[in-house]
XYZ file of C-alpha atoms in Angstrom:
97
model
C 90.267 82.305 121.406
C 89.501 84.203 118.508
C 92.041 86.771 117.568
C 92.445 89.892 114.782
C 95.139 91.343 113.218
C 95.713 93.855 109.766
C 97.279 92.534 106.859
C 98.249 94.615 103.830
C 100.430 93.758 100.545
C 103.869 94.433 102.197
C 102.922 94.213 106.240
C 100.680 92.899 109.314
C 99.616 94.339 112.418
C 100.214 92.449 115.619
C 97.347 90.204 116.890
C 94.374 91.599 119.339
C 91.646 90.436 120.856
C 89.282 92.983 119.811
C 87.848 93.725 116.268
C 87.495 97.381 117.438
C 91.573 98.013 117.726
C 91.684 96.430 114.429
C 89.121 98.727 113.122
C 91.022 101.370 114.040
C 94.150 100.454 112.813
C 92.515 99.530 109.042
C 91.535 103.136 109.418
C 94.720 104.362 109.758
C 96.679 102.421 107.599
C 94.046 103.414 104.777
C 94.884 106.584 105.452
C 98.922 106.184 105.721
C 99.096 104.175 102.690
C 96.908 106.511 100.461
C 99.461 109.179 101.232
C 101.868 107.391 100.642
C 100.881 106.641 97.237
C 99.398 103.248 95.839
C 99.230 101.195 92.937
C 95.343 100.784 91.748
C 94.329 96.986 91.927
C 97.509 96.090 93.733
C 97.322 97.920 97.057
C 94.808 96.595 99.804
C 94.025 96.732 103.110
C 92.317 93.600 105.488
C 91.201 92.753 108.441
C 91.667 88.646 109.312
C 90.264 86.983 111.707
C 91.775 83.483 113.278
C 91.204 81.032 116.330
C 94.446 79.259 115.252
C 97.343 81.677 115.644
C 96.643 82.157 112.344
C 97.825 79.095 110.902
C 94.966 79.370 108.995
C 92.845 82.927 108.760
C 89.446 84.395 107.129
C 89.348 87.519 105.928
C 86.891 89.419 107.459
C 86.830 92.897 105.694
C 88.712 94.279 102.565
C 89.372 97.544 100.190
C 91.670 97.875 97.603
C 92.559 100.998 95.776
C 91.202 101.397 92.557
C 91.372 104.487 90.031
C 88.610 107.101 90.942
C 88.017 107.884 87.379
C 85.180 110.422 88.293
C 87.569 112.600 89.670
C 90.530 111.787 87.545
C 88.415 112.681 84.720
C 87.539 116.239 85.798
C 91.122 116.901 86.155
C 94.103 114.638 86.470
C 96.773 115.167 89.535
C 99.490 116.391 86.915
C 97.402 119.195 85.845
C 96.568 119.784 89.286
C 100.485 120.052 90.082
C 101.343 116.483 91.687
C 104.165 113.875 90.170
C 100.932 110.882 89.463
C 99.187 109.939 86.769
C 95.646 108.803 88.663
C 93.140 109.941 91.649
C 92.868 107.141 93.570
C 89.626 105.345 96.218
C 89.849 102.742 98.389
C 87.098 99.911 97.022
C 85.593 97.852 99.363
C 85.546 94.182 98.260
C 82.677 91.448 98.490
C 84.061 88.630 100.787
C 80.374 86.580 100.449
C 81.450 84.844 97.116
């Protein structure tokens, strides 16, 4: 049986059955993490998919946060007041290679 889960640098979801609670989740732990703060080409977020208890896993869909350097460039977060150096995007990535 096929099964899902979220994996990001530092955590994983638990494992469902259906790629549309997983959805969901990558949504919100986009969200979460971008508030949180990230570091641009280090933080990501996945979805996996396995029908092996993830012994072994494909990764189905992927961002990773990357410097927005349209925005940064029109004005930076410390002139706008913050405590970072960068706007940040998520990235999605090409998985066909």
């Amino acid at each position: 049986m096929v099964k899902y889960r979220v994996h990001t640098e530092m955590d994983c979801s638990n494992e469902h059955d259906s790629l549309e609670a997983d959805e969901k989740i990558f949504e919100r732990w986009k969200d979460e993490l971008m508030a949180e703060g990230v570091q641009a080409n280090e933080t990501f977020v996945e979805i996996a998919r396995s029908d092996d208890d993830f012994e072994d896993y494909e990764v189905i869909k992927k961002v990773i946060a990357v410097v927005d350097h349209d925005r940064t460039e029109l004005r930076t977060p410390r002139e706008e007041g913050f405590d970072w150096d960068y706007w940040a995007k998520w990235q999605e990535v090409d998985l066909s290679q």
